[in-house]
Amino acid sequence: MFDKVVEILEEYVESGSEITMDSALVDDLGISSLDVINIISAFEDEFEIEIPDRVIPTLRTVRDIVDYLEENAE
């Protein structure tokens, strides 16, 4: 799961940025709020899941995303 999340995130961060489980999307990876929406859409498409709007603000780190997807994706 982590590898697939990283693969998607790499499309939105500067090359050479290290992505770890504890990387914060905005603070560490410099992902903009617009990119967060695009990333969420990419996760929804990849994992065939709908992520409710109320959940999006809770997805602050790579770990948050991985944990959410492991619990909710099929």
Tab-separated table of C-alpha atoms in Angstrom:
chain	number	residue	atom	x	y	z
A	1	MET	CA	0.000	0.000	0.000
A	2	PHE	CA	2.793	2.430	0.959
A	3	ASP	CA	4.591	1.911	-2.360
A	4	LYS	CA	1.468	2.705	-4.384
A	5	VAL	CA	0.767	5.810	-2.272
A	6	VAL	CA	4.350	6.993	-2.834
A	7	GLU	CA	4.038	6.348	-6.559
A	8	ILE	CA	0.990	8.625	-6.734
A	9	LEU	CA	2.518	11.300	-4.492
A	10	GLU	CA	5.711	11.420	-6.553
A	11	GLU	CA	3.698	12.969	-9.381
A	12	TYR	CA	3.020	16.001	-7.176
A	13	VAL	CA	6.292	16.604	-5.319
A	14	GLU	CA	9.651	17.862	-6.485
A	15	SER	CA	11.876	15.074	-7.705
A	16	GLY	CA	14.331	14.015	-5.077
A	17	SER	CA	11.935	14.695	-2.200
A	18	GLU	CA	12.091	11.850	0.275
A	19	ILE	CA	8.649	10.462	1.030
A	20	THR	CA	8.355	8.560	4.303
A	21	MET	CA	5.425	7.382	6.374
A	22	ASP	CA	5.848	10.444	8.601
A	23	SER	CA	6.078	13.002	5.776
A	24	ALA	CA	3.497	15.757	6.135
A	25	LEU	CA	1.862	16.491	2.798
A	26	VAL	CA	1.965	20.280	3.068
A	27	ASP	CA	4.829	20.992	5.467
A	28	ASP	CA	7.349	18.368	4.322
A	29	LEU	CA	6.372	17.686	0.720
A	30	GLY	CA	5.124	21.163	-0.212
A	31	ILE	CA	1.886	19.890	-1.705
A	32	SER	CA	-0.628	22.680	-2.348
A	33	SER	CA	-4.267	22.496	-1.306
A	34	LEU	CA	-5.245	22.181	-4.974
A	35	ASP	CA	-2.840	19.279	-5.406
A	36	VAL	CA	-4.329	17.617	-2.307
A	37	ILE	CA	-7.686	17.504	-4.104
A	38	ASN	CA	-6.034	16.027	-7.208
A	39	ILE	CA	-4.176	13.479	-5.087
A	40	ILE	CA	-7.382	12.441	-3.325
A	41	SER	CA	-8.989	11.923	-6.748
A	42	ALA	CA	-6.018	9.817	-7.821
A	43	PHE	CA	-6.357	7.646	-4.707
A	44	GLU	CA	-10.097	7.277	-5.312
A	45	ASP	CA	-9.472	6.154	-8.891
A	46	GLU	CA	-6.594	3.827	-8.023
A	47	PHE	CA	-8.269	2.123	-5.071
A	48	GLU	CA	-11.880	2.355	-6.309
A	49	ILE	CA	-12.983	4.112	-3.151
A	50	GLU	CA	-14.788	7.344	-2.349
A	51	ILE	CA	-13.078	9.456	0.290
A	52	PRO	CA	-15.660	11.687	1.997
A	53	ASP	CA	-14.926	15.432	2.133
A	54	ARG	CA	-15.027	15.303	5.944
A	55	VAL	CA	-12.082	12.866	5.941
A	56	ILE	CA	-9.771	14.907	3.702
A	57	PRO	CA	-8.605	17.367	6.430
A	58	THR	CA	-7.543	14.398	8.591
A	59	LEU	CA	-5.161	13.083	5.913
A	60	ARG	CA	-2.142	15.176	6.882
A	61	THR	CA	0.695	12.654	6.590
A	62	VAL	CA	1.549	9.740	4.341
A	63	ARG	CA	0.814	7.460	7.315
A	64	ASP	CA	-2.702	8.947	7.607
A	65	ILE	CA	-3.341	8.135	3.950
A	66	VAL	CA	-1.923	4.612	4.131
A	67	ASP	CA	-3.885	3.846	7.306
A	68	TYR	CA	-7.115	5.191	5.817
A	69	LEU	CA	-6.710	3.231	2.598
A	70	GLU	CA	-5.793	0.014	4.398
A	71	GLU	CA	-8.927	0.317	6.534
A	72	ASN	CA	-11.328	1.380	3.777
A	73	ALA	CA	-10.105	0.181	0.379
A	74	GLU	CA	-10.998	-3.280	-0.829
